[in-house]
XYZ file of N, CA and C in Angstrom:
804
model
N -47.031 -67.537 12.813
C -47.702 -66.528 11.985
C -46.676 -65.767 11.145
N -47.110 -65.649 9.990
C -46.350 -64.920 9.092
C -45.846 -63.467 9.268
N -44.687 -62.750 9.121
C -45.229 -61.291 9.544
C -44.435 -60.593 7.886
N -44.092 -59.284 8.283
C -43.419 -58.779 7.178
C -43.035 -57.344 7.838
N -41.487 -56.981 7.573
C -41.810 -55.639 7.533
C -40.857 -54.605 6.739
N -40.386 -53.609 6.463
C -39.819 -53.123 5.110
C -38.618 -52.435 5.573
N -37.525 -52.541 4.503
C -36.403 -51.885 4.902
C -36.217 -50.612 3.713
N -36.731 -49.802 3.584
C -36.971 -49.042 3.412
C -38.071 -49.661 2.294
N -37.309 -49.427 0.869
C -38.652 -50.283 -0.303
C -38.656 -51.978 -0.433
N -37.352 -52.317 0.527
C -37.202 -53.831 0.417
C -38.335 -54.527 1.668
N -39.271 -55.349 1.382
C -39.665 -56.043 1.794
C -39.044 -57.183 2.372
N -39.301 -57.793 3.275
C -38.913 -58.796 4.503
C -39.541 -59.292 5.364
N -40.284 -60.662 4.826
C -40.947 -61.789 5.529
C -40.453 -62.558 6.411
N -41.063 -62.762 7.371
C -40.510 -63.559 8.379
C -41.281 -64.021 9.155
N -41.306 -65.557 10.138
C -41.791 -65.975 11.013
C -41.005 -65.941 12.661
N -41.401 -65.384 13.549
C -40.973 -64.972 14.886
C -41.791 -66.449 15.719
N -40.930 -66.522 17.267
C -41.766 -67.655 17.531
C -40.452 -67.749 18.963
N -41.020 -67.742 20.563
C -40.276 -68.085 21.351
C -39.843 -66.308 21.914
N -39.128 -66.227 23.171
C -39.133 -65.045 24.174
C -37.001 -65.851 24.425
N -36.106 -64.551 24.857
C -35.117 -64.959 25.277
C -34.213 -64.479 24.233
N -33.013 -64.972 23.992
C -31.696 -64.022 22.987
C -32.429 -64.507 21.458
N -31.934 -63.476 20.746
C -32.375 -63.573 19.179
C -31.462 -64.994 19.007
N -32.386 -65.873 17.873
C -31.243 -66.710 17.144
C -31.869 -66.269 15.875
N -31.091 -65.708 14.810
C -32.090 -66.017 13.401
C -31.438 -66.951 12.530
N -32.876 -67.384 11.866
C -32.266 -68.604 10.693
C -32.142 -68.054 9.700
N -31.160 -68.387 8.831
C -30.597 -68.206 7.401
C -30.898 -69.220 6.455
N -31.766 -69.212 5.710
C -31.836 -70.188 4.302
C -31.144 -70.433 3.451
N -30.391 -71.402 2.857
C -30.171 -71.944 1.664
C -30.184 -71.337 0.427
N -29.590 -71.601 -0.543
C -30.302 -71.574 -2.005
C -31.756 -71.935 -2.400
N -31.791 -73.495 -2.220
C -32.245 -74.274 -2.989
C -34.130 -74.578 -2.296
N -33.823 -75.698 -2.436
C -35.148 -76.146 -1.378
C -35.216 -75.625 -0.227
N -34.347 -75.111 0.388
C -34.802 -74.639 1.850
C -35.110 -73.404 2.496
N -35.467 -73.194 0.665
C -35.906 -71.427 0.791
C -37.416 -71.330 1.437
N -38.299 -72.470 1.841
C -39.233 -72.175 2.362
C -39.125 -72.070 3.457
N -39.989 -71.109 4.375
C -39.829 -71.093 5.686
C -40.690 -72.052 6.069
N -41.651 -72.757 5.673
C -41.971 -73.984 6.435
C -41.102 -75.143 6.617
N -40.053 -74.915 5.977
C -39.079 -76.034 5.809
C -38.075 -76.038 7.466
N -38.492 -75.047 7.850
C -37.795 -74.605 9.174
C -38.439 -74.225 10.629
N -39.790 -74.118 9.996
C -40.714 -74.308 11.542
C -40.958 -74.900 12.830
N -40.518 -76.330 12.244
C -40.275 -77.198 13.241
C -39.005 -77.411 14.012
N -37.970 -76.986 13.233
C -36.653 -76.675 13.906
C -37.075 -75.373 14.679
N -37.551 -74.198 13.884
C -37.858 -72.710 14.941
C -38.479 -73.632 16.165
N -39.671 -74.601 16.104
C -40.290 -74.295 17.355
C -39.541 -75.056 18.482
N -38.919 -76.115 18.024
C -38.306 -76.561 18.873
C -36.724 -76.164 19.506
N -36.158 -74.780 18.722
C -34.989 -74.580 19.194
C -35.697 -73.005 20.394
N -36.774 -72.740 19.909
C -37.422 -72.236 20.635
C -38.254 -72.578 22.036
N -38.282 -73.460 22.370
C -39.033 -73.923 23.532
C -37.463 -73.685 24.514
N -36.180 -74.034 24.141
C -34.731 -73.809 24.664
C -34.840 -72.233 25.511
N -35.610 -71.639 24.735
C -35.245 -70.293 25.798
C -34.845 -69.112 24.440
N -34.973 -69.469 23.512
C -34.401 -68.224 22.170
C -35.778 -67.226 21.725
N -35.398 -66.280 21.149
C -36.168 -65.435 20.562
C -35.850 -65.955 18.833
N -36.719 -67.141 17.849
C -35.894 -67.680 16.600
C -37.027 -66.475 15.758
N -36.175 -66.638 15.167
C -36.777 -65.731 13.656
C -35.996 -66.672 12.090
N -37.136 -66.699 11.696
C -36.928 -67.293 10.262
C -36.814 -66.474 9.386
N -36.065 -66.027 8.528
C -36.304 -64.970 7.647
C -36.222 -65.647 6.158
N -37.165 -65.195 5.379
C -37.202 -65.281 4.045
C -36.232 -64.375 3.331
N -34.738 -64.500 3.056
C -33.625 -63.020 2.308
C -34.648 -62.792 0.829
N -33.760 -61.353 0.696
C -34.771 -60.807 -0.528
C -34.481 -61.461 -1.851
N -35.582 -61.603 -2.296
C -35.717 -62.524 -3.405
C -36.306 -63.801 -3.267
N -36.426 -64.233 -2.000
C -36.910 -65.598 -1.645
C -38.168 -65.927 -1.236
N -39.041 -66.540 -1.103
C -40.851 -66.394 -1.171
C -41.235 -65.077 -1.061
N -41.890 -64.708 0.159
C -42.839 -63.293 -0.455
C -42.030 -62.506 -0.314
N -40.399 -62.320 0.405
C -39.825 -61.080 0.060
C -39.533 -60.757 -1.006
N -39.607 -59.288 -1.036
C -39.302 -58.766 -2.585
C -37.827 -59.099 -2.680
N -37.823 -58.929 -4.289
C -36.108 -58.942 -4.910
C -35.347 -57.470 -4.363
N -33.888 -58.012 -4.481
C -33.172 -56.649 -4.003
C -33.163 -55.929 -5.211
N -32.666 -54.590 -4.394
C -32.850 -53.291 -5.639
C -31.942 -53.111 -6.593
N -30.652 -53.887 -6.267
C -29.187 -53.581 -6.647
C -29.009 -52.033 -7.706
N -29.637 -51.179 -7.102
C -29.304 -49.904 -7.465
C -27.948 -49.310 -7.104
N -27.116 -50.355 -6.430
C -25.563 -49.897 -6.676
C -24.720 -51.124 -6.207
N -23.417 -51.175 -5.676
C -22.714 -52.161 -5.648
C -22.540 -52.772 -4.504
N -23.601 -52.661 -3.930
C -23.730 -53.320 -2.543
C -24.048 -54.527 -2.243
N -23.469 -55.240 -0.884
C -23.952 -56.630 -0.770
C -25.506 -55.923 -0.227
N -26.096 -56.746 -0.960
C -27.609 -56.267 -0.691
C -28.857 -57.108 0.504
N -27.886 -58.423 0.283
C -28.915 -60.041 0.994
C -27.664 -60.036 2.089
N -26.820 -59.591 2.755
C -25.888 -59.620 3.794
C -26.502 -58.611 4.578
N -26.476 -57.300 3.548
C -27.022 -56.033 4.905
C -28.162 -55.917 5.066
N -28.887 -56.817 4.413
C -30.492 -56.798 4.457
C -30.826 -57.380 5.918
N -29.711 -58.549 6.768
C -29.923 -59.220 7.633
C -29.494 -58.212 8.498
N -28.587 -57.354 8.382
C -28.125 -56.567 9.409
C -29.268 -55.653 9.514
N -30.027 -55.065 8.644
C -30.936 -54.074 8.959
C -31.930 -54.972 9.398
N -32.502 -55.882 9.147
C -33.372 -56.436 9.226
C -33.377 -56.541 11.441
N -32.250 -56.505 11.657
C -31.835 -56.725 12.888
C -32.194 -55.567 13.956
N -31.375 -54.433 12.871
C -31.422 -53.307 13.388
C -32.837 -52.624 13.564
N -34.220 -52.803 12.638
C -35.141 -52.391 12.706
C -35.857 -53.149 14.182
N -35.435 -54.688 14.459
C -36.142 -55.124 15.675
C -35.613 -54.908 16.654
N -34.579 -53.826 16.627
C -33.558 -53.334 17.901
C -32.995 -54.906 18.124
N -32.659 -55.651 17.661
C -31.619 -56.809 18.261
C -30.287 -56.558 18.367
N -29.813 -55.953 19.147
C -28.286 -55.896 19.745
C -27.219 -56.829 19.403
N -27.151 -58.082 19.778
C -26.852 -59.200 19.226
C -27.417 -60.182 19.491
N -27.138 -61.110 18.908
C -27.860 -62.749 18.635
C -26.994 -63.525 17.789
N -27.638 -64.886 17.855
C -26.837 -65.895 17.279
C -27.458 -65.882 15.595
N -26.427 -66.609 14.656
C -26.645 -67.150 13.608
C -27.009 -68.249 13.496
N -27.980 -68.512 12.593
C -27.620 -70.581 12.182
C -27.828 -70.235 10.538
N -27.255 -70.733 9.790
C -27.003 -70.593 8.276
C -27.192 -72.049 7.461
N -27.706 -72.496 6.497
C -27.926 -73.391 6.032
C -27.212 -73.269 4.751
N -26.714 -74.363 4.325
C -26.218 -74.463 2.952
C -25.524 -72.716 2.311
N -25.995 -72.279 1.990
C -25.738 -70.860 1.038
C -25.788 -69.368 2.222
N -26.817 -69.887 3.323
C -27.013 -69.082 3.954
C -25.830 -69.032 5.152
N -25.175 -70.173 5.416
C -23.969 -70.161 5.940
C -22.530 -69.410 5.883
N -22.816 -69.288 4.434
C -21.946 -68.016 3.994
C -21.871 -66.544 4.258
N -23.409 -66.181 4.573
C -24.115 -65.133 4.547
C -23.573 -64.689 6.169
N -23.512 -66.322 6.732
C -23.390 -65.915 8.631
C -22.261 -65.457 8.994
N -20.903 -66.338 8.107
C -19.796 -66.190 8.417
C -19.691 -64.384 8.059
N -19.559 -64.256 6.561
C -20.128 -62.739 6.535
C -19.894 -61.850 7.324
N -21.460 -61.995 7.879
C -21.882 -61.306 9.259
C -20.872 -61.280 10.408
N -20.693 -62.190 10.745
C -19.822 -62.574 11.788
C -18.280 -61.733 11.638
N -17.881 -61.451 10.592
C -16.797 -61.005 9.943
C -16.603 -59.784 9.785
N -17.696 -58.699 9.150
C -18.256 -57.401 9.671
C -18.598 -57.343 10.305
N -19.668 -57.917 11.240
C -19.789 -57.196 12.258
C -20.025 -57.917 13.873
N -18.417 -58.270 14.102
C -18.275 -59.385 15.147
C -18.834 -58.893 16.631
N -19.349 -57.758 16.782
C -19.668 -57.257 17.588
C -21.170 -57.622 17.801
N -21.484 -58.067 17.269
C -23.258 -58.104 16.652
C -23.894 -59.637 17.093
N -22.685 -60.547 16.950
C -22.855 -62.120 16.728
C -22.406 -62.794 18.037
N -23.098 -63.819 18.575
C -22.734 -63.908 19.663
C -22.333 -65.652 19.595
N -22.421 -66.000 18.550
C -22.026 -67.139 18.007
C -22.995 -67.787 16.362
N -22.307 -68.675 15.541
C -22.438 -69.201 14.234
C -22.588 -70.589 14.102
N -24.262 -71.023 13.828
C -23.984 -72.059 13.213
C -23.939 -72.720 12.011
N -22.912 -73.327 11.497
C -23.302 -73.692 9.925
C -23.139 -74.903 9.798
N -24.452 -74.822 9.347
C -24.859 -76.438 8.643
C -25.035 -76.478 7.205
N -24.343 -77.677 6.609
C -24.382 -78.135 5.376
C -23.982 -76.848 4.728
N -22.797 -76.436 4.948
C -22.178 -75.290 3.947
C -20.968 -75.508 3.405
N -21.460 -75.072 2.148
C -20.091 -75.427 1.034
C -18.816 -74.461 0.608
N -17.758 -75.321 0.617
C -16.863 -73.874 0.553
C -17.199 -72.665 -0.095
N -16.685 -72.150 0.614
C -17.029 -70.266 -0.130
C -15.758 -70.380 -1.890
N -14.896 -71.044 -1.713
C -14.002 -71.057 -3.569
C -14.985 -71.834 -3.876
N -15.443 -73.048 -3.942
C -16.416 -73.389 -4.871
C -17.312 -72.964 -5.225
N -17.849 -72.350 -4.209
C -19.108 -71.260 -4.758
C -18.549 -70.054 -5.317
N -17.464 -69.510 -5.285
C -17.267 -68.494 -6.092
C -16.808 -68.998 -7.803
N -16.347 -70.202 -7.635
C -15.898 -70.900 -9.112
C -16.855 -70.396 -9.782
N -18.076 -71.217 -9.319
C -19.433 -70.882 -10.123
C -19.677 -69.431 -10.424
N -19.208 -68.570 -9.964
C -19.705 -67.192 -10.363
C -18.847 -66.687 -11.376
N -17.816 -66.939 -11.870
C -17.252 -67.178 -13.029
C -17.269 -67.843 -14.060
N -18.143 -68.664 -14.261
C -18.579 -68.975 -14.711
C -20.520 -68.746 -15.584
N -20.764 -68.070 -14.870
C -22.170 -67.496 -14.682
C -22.937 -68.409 -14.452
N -24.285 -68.453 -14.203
C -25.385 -68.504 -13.558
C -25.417 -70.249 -14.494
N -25.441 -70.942 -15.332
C -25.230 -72.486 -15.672
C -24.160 -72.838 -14.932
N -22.975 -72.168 -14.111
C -22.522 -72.621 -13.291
C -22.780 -73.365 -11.566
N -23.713 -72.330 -11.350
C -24.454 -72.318 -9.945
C -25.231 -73.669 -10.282
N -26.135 -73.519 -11.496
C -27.065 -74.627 -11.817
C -26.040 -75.926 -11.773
N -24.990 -76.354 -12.660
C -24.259 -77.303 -12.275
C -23.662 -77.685 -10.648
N -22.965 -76.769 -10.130
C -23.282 -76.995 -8.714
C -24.070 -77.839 -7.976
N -25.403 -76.933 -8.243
C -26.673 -77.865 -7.549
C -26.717 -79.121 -7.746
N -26.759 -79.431 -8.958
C -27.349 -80.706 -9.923
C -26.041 -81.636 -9.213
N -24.967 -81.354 -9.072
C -23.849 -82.453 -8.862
C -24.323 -82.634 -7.184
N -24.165 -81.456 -6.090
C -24.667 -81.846 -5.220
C -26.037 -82.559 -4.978
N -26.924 -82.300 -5.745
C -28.184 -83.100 -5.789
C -27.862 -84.661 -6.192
N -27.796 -84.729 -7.077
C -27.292 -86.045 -8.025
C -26.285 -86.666 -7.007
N -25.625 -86.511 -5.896
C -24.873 -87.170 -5.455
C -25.600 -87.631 -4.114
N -26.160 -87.034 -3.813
C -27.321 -88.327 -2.651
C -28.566 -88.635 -3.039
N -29.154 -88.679 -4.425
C -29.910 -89.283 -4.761
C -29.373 -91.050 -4.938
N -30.067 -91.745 -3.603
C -29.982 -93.146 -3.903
C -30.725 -93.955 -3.965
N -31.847 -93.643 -4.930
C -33.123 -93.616 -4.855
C -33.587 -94.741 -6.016
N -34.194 -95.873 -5.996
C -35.069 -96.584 -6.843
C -34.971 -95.749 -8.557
N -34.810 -96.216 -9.313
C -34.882 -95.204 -10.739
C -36.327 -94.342 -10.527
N -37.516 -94.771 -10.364
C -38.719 -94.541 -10.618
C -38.862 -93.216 -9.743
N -38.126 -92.997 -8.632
C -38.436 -92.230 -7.738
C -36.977 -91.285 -8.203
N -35.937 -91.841 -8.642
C -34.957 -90.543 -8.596
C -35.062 -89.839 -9.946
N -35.926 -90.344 -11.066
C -36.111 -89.554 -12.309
C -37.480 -88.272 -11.732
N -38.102 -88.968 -11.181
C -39.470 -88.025 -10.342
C -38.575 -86.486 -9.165
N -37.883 -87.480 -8.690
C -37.057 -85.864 -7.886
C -36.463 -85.150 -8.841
N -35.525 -85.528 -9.567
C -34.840 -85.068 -10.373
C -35.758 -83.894 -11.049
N -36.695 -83.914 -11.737
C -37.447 -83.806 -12.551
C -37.840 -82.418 -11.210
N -38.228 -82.529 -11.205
C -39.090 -81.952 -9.651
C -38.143 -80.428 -9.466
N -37.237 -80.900 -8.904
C -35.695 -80.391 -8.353
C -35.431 -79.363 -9.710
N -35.336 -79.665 -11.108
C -34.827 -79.149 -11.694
C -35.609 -77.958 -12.022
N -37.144 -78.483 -12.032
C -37.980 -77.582 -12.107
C -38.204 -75.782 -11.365
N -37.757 -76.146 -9.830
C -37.959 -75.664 -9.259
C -36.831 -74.282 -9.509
N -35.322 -74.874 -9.926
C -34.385 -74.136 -10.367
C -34.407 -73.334 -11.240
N -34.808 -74.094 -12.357
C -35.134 -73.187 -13.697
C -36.163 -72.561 -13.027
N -37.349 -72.639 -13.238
C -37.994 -71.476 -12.914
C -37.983 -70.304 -11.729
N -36.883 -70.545 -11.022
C -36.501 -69.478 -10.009
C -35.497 -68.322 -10.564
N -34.825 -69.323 -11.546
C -33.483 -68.720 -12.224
C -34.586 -67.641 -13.318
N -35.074 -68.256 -14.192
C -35.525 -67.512 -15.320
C -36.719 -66.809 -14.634
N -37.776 -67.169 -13.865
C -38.596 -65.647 -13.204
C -38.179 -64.782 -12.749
N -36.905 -64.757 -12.175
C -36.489 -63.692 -11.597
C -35.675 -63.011 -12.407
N -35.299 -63.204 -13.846
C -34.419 -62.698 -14.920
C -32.835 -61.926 -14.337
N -32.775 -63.063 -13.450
C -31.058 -62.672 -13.523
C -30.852 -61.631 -12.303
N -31.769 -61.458 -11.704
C -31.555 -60.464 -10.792
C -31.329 -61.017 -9.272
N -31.177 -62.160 -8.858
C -31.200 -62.859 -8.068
C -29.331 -63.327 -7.973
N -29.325 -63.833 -9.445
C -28.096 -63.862 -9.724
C -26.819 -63.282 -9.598
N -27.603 -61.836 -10.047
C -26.463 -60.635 -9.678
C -26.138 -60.299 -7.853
N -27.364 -60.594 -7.321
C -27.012 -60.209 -5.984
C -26.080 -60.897 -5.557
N -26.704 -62.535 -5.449
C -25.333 -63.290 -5.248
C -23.860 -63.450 -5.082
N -23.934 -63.516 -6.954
C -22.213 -62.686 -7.159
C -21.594 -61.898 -6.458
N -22.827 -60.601 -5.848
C -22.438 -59.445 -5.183
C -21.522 -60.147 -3.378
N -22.675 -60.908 -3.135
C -22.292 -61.056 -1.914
C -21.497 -62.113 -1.924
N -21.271 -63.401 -2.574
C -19.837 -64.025 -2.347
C -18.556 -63.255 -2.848
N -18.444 -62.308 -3.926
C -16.879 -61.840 -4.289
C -17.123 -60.180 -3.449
N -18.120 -59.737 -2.802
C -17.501 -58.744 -2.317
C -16.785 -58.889 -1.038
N -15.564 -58.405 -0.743
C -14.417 -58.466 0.114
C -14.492 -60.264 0.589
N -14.105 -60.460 -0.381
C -13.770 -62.155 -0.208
C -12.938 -62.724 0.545
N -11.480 -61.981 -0.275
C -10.369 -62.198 0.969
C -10.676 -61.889 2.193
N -11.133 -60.627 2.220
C -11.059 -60.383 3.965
C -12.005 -61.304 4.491
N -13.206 -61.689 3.995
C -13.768 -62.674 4.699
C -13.604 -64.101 4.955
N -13.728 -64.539 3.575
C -13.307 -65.592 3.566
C -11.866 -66.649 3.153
N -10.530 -65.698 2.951
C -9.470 -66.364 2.440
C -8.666 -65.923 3.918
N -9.036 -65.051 4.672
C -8.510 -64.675 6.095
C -9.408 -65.025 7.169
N -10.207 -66.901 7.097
C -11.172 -66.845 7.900
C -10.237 -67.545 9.161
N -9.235 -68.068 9.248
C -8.527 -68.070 10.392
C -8.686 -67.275 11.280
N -9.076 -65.832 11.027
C -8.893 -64.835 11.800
C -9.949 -64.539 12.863
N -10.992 -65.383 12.389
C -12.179 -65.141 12.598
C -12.149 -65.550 14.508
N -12.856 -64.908 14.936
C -12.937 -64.956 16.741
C -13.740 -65.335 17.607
N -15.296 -65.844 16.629
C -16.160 -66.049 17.467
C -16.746 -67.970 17.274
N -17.054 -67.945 18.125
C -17.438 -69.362 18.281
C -18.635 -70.438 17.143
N -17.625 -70.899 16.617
C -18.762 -71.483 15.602
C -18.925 -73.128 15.693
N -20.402 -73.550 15.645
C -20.275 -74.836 15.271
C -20.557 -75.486 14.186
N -20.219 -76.442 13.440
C -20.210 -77.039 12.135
C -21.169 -78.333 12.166
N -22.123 -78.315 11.394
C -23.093 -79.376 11.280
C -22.806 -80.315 10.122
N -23.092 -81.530 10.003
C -22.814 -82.105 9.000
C -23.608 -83.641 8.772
N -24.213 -83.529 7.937
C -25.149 -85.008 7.888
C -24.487 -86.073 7.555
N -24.639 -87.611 8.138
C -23.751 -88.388 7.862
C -23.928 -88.824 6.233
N -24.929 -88.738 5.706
C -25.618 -88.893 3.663
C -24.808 -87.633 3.176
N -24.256 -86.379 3.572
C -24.339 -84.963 3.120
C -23.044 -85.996 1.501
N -23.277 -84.665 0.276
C -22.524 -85.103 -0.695
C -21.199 -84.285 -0.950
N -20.255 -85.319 -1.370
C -18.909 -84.523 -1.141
C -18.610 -83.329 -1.095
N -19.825 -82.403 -2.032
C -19.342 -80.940 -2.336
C -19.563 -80.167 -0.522
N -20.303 -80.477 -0.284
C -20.960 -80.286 1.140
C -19.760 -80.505 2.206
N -19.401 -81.687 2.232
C -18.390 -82.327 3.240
C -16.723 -81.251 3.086
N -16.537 -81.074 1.637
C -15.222 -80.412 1.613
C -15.455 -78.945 2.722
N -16.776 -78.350 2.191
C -16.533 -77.362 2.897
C -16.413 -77.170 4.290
N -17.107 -78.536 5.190
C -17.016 -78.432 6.441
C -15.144 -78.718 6.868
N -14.737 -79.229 6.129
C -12.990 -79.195 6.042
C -12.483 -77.801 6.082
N -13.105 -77.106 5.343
C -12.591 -75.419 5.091
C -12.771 -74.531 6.362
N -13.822 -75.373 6.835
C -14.326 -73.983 7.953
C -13.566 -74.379 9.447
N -13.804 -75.713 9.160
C -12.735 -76.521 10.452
C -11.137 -75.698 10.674
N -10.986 -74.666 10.095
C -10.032 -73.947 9.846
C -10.312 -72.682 11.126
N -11.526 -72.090 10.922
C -11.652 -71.678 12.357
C -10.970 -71.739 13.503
N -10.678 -70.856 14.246
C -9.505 -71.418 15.988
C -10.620 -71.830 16.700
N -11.765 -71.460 16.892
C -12.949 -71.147 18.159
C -14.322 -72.316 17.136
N -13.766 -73.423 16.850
C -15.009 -74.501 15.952
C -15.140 -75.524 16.478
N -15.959 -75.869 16.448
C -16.366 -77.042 16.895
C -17.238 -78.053 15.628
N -16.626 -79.177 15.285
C -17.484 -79.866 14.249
C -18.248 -81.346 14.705
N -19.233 -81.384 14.677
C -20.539 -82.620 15.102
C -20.672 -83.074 13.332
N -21.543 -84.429 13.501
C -21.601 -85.287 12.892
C -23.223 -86.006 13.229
N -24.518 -85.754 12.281
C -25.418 -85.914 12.430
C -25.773 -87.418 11.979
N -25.951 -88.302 12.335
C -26.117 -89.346 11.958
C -27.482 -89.324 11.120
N -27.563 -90.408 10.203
C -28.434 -90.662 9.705
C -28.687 -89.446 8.927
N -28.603 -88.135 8.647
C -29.120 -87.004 8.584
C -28.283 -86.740 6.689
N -29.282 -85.428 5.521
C -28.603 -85.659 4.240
C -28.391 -84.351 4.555
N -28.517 -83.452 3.289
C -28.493 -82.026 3.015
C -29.066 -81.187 4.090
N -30.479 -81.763 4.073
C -31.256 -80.697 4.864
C -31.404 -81.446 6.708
N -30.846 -80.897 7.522
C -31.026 -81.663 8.367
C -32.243 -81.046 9.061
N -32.171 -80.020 9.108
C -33.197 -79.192 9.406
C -35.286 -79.906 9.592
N -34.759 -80.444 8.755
C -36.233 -81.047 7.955
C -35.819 -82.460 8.235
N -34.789 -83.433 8.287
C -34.469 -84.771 8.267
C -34.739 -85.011 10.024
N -33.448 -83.940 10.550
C -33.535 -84.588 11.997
C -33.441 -82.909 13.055
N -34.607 -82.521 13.198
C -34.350 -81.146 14.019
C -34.670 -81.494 15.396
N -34.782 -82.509 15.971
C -34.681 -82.614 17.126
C -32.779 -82.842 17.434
N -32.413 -83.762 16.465
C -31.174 -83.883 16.571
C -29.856 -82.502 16.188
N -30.726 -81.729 15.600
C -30.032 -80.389 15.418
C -30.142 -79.734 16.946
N -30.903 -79.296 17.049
C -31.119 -78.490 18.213
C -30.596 -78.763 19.095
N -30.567 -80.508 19.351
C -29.733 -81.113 20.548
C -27.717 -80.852 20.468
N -27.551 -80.829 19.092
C -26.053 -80.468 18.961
C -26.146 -79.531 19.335
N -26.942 -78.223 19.146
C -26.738 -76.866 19.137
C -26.861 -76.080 20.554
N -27.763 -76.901 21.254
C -28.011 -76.516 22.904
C -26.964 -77.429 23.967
N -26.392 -78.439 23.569
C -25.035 -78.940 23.838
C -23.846 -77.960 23.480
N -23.575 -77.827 22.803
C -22.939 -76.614 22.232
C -22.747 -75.275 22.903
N -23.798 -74.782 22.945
C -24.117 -73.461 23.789
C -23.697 -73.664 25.492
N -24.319 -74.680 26.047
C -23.721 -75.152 26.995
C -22.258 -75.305 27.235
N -21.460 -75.928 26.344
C -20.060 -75.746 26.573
C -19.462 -75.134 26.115
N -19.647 -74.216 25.259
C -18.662 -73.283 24.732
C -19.116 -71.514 24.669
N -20.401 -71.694 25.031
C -21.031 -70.346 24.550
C -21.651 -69.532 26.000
N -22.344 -70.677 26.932
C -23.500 -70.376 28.091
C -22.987 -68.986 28.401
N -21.890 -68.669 29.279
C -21.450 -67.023 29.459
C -21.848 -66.089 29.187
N -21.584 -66.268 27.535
C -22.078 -65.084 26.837
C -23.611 -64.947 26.460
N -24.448 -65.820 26.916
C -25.733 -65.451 26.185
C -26.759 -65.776 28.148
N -26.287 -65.646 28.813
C -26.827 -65.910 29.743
C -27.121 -64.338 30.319
């Protein structure tokens, strides 16, 4: 069931589902901004014993856009309040593509909070900042190269995704007139270094997902994060971008393996 509830004027949709430690999911950019795209991973990482929450960040289906009425990461502390309003003490991350960034983040401010990180299919944090220097036809190139690089598809069917895919971009980019954009920016270059050019430093236990189809831009970054002291990196067979949606029985199974050997202690 759908719920919603407000951080102060910011709105925040979400699906809850399962009793036991918080895990919340983090979305993507792209396609995996729907939360149905993640239900079936919620229910089944949920039957494990978690309290999962899906959250829609602001700007993404029915949550509202952020306010950026000043220079704040706005879609980073939105997760922290978002936390703080359900009294969650700590809990785990899982981050997808864009939203992986968002975890490490978290994890980085406020290591006290996180009781472990998972990121799947996340791309280095310098490449994604390239693009923000570039402005917003940058991000769009991004996509399109990571897209375009596991499309191995019949012509008939990869001009139809394509087509599809691009659609969905442009009109996210131009309905939202740039305001989506700006948050972004906000939250990959604010305190970058400390987060992410000093992520060696980082202390808490993360694991790295990776589809065996995923496209190079994807793969470098799981190289970057492998930089971590406390990481662990798996290898999803068969599995592309979204594993979530490809193979979530096989996610969950890395991830409750995982917890088991490196984490059980702390969340028990």
């Amino acid at each position: 069931m759908q719920k919603e509830l407000f951080l102060g004027d910011q709105k925040i949709v979400y699906y809850e589902k399962g009793k036991g430690v918080p895990f919340l999911i983090l979305h993507g950019w792209g396609g995996s901004t729907s939360p149905v795209h993640n239900l079936k991973f919620q229910e089944i990482l949920a039957k494990k014993g978690f309290r999962v929450f899906v959250i829609s960040l602001p700007g993404f289906g029915d949550s509202s856009l952020p306010a950026l009425k000043s220079d704040k990461d706005e879609i980073t502390e939105s997760v922290v309040s978002f936390a703080d309003k359900l009294k969650l003490k700590r809990f785990f991350l899982y981050g997808h593509c864009f939203g992986g960034l968002i975890a490490i983040k978290i994890g980085r401010l406020h290591p006290q909070r996180v009781r472990g990180i998972v990121l799947c299919a996340v791309p280095s944090p310098f490449v994604v900042r390239a693009t923000t220097k570039i402005g917003r036809p940058g991000l769009i190139l991004y996509l399109l190269i990571a897209e375009l690089s596991q499309l191995f598809l019949p012509p008939v069917f990869f001009f139809r995704r394509l087509r599809r895919w691009l659609h969905r971009q442009f009109k996210f980019y131009w309905r939202k007139r740039g305001t989506m954009w700006r948050a972004w920016q906000r939250m990959i270059n604010k305190d970058f270094k400390e987060i992410f050019v000093d992520v060696e430093k980082m202390t808490l236990p993360v694991l790295i997902l990776l589809g065996t189809k995923e496209n190079p831009v994807i793969r470098n970054g799981a190289n970057f994060f492998r930089r971590i002291p406390h990481s662990v990196s798996k290898i999803i067979i068969g599995a592309n971008h979204s594993i979530q949606i490809d193979a979530p029985e096989k996610l969950v199974k890395e991830i409750t393996q995982w917890l088991d050997k490196r984490v059980k202690p702390d969340y028990t």
